[in-house]
Short mmCIF file of C-alpha atoms in Angstrom, two decimals:
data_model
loop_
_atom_site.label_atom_id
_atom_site.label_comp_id
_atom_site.label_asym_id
_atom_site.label_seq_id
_atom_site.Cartn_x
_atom_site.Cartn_y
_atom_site.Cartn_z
CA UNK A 1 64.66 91.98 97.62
CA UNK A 2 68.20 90.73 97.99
CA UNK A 3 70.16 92.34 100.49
CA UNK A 4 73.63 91.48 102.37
CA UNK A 5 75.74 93.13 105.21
CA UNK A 6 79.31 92.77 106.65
CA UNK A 7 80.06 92.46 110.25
CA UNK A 8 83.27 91.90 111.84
CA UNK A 9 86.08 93.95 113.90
CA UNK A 10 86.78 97.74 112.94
CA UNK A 11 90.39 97.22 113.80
CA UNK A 12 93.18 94.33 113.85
CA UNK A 13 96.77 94.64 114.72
CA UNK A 14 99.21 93.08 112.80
CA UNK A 15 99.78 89.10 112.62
CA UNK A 16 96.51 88.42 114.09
CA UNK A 17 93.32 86.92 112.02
CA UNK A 18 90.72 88.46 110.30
CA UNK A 19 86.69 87.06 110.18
CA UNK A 20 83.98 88.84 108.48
CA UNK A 21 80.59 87.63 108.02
CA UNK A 22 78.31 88.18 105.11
CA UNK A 23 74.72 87.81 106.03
CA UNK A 24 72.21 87.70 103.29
CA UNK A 25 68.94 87.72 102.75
CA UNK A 26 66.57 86.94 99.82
CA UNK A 27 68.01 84.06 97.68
CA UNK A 28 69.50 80.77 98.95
CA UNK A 29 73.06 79.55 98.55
CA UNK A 30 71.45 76.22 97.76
CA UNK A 31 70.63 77.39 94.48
CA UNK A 32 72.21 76.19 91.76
CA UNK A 33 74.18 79.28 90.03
CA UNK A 34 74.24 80.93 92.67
CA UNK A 35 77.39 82.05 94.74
CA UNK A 36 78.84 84.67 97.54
CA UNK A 37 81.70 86.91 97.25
CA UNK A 38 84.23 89.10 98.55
CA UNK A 39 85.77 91.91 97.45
CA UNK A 40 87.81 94.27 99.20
CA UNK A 41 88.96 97.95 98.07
CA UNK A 42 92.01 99.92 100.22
CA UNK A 43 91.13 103.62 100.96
CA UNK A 44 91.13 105.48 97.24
CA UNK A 45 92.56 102.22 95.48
CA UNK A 46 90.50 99.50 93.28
CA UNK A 47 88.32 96.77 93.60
CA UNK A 48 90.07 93.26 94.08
CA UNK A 49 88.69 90.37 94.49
CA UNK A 50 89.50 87.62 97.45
CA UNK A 51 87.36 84.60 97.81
CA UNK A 52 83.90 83.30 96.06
CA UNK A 53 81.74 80.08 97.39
CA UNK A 54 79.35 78.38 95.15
CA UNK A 55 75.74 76.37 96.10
CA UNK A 56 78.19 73.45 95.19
CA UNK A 57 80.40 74.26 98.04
CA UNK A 58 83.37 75.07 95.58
CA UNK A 59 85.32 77.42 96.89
CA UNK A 60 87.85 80.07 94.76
CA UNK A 61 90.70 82.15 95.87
CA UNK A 62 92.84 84.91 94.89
CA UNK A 63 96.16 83.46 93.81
CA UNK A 64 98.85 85.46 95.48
CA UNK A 65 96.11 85.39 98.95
CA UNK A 66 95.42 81.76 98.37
CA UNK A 67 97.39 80.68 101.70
CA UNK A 68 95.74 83.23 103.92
CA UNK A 69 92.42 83.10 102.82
CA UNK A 70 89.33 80.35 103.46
CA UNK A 71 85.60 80.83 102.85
CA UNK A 72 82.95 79.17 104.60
CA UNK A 73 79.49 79.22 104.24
CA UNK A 74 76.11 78.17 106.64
CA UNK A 75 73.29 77.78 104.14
CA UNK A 76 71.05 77.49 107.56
CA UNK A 77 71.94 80.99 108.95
CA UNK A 78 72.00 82.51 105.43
CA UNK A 79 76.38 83.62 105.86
CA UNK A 80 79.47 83.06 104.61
CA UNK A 81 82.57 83.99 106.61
CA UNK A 82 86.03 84.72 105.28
CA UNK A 83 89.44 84.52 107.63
CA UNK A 84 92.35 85.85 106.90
CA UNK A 85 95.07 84.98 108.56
CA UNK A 86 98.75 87.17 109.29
CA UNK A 87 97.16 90.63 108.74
CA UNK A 88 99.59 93.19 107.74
CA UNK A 89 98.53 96.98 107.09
CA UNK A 90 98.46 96.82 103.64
CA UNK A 91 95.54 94.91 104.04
CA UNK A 92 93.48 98.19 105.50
CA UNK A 93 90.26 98.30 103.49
CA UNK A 94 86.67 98.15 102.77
CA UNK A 95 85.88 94.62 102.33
CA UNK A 96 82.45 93.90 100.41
CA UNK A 97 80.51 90.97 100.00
CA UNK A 98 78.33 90.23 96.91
CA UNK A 99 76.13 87.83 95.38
CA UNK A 100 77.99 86.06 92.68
CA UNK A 101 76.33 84.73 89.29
CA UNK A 102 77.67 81.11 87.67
CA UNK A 103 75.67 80.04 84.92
CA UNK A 104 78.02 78.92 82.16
CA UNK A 105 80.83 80.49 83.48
CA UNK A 106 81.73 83.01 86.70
CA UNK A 107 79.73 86.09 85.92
CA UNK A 108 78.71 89.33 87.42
CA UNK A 109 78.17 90.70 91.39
CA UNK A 110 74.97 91.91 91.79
CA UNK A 111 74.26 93.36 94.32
CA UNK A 112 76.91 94.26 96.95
CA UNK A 113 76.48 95.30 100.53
CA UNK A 114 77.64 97.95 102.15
CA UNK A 115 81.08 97.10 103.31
CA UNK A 116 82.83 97.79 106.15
CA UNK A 117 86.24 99.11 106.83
CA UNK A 118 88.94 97.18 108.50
CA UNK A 119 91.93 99.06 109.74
CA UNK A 120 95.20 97.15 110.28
CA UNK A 121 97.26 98.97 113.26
CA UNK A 122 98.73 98.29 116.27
CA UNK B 1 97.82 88.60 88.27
CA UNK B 2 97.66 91.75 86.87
CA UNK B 3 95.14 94.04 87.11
CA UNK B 4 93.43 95.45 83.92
CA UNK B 5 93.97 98.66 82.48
CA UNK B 6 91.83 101.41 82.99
CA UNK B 7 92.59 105.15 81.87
CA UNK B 8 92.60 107.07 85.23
CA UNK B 9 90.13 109.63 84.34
CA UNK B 10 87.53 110.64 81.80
CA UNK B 11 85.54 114.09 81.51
CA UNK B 12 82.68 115.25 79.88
CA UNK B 13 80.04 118.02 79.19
CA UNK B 14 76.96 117.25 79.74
CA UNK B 15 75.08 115.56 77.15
CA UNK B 16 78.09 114.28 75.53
CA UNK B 17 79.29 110.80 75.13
CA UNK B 18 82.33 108.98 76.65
CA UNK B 19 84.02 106.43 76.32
CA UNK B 20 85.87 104.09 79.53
CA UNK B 21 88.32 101.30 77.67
CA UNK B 22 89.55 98.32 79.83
CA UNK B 23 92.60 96.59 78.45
CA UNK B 24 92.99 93.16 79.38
CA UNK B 25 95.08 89.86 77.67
CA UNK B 26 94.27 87.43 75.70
CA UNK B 27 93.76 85.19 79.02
CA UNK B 28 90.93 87.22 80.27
CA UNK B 29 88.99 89.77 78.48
CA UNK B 30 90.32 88.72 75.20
CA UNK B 31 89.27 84.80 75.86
CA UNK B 32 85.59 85.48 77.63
CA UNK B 33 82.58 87.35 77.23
CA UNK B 34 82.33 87.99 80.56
CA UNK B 35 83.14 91.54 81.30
CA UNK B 36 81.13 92.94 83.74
CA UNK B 37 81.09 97.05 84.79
CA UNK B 38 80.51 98.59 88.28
CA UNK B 39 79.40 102.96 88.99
CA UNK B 40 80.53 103.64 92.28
CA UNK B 41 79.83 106.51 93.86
CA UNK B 42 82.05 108.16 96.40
CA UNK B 43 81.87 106.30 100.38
CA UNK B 44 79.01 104.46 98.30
CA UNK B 45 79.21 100.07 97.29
CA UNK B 46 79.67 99.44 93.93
CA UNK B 47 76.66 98.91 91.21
CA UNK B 48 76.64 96.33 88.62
CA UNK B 49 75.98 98.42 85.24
CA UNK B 50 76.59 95.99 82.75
CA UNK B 51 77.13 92.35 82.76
CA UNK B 52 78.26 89.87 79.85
CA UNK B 53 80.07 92.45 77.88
CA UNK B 54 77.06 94.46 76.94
CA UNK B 55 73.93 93.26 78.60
CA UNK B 56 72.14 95.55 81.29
CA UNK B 57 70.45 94.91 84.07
CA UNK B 58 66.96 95.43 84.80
CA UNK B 59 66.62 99.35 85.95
CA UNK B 60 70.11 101.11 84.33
CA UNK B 61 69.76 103.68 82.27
CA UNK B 62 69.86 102.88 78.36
CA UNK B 63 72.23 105.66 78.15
CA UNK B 64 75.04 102.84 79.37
CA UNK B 65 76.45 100.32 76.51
CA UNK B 66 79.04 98.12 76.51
CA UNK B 67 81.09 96.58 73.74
CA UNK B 68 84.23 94.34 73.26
CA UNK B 69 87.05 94.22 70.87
CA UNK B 70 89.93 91.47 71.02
CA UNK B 71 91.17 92.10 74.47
CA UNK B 72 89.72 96.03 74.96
CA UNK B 73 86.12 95.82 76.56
CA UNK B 74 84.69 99.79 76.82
CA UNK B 75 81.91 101.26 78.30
CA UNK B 76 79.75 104.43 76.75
CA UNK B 77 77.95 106.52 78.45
CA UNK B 78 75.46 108.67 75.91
CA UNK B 79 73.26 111.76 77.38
CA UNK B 80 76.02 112.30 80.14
CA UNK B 81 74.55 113.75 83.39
CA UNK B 82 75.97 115.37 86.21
CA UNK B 83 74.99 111.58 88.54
CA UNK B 84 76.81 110.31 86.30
CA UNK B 85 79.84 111.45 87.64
CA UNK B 86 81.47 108.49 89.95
CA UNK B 87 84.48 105.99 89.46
CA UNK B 88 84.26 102.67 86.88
CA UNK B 89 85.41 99.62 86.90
CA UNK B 90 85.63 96.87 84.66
CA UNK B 91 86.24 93.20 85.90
CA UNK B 92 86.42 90.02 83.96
CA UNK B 93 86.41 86.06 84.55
CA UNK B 94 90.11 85.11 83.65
CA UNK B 95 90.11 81.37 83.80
CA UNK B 96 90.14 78.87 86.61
CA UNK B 97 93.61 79.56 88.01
CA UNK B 98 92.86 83.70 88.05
CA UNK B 99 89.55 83.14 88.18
CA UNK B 100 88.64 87.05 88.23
CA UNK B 101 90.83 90.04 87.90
CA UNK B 102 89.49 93.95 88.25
CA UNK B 103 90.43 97.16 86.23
CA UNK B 104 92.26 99.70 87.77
CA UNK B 105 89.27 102.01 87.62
CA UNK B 106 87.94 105.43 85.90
CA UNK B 107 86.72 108.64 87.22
CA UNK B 108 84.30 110.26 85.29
CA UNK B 109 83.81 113.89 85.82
CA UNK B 110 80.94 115.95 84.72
CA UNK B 111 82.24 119.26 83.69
#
């Protein structure tokens, strides 16, 4: 069974830095095709994605986040950490982590954990 | 980096069929079959429904399809039932610069 779970702070004012960790259980990240994501969702907005890291240590970024954002991961402890840095309010949301297919190309997230909610106030 | 295009809502009786489009460009939906959906349920994580335009995963109903035309991917739900009723999304790989870009989402309501 493949599970994963967010952690990190509840609340962060603005300007400071953001780290959640994804811990995971029941596959590897040193598997080939295999990768870790995150996704975050503002309260009754959409899904958008932020970061992925692959078993081959590439690493992808939103575009327009690309300079606030890096992914990490620790095959050993089974996690993969996102910062991001300057945090504004607008950034108030769930953020999810998922497991991310690559065979040919980037595929699906399957499955997702639980998220956790990250409010942006001072 | 736009998102795609979702309609906002969709409603049904039960035991009808609907139909969620997700209108995307020629740089992402239109350019890869890989068009994945997600049900979630309200306060709930999303759940992959269907992956590679039309495939589904081991244990989701049969009463979910997927299909793809030029840059429109849609999702059908047959039978409709009242769990059925949550909000959609669509998502697709758009290339390495993108990479992936979401659809604006759906809620489907069971009448």
């Amino acid at each position: 069974q493949i599970t994963l779970k967010e952690s990190g702070p509840t609340v962060v004012k603005p300007t400071q830095t953001l780290t959640l960790t994804c811990t995971f259980s029941g596959f590897s990240l040193d598997t080939s095709g295999v990768g870790v994501a995150w996704i975050r969702q503002p309260p009754g907005k959409a899904l958008e994605w932020l970061a992925v890291i692959y078993w081959n240590h590439d690493k992808r970024y939103r575009p327009f986040l690309k300079h606030r954002l890096t992914i990490t991961k620790d095959t050993s402890k089974n996690q993969v950490v996102l910062i991001m840095t300057d945090m504004d309010p607008v950034d108030t949301a769930t953020y999810y982590c998922a497991r991310n297919d690559f065979g040919v190309l980037p595929n699906w997230f399957d499955p997702w954990g639980q998220g956790t909610l990250v409010t942006v106030s001072s | 980096q736009s998102a795609l295009t979702q309609p906002a809502s969709v409603s049904g009786s039960p035991g009808q069929s609907i139909t969620i489009s997700c209108t995307g460009t020629s740089s992402d939906v239109g350019s890869y079959n890989f068009v994945s959906w997600y049900q979630q349920h309200p306060g709930k994580a999303p759940k992959l429904m269907i992956y590679e335009v039309s495939k589904r995963p081991s244990g989701v109903s049969d009463r979910f399809s997927g299909s793809k035309s030029a840059n429109t991917a849609s999702l059908t739900i047959s039978g409709l039932q009242a769990e059925d009723e949550a909000d959609y999304y669509c998502c697709s790989y758009a290339g390495r610069s993108t990479f992936y870009v979401f659809g604006t989402g759906t809620k489907v309501t069971v009448l």
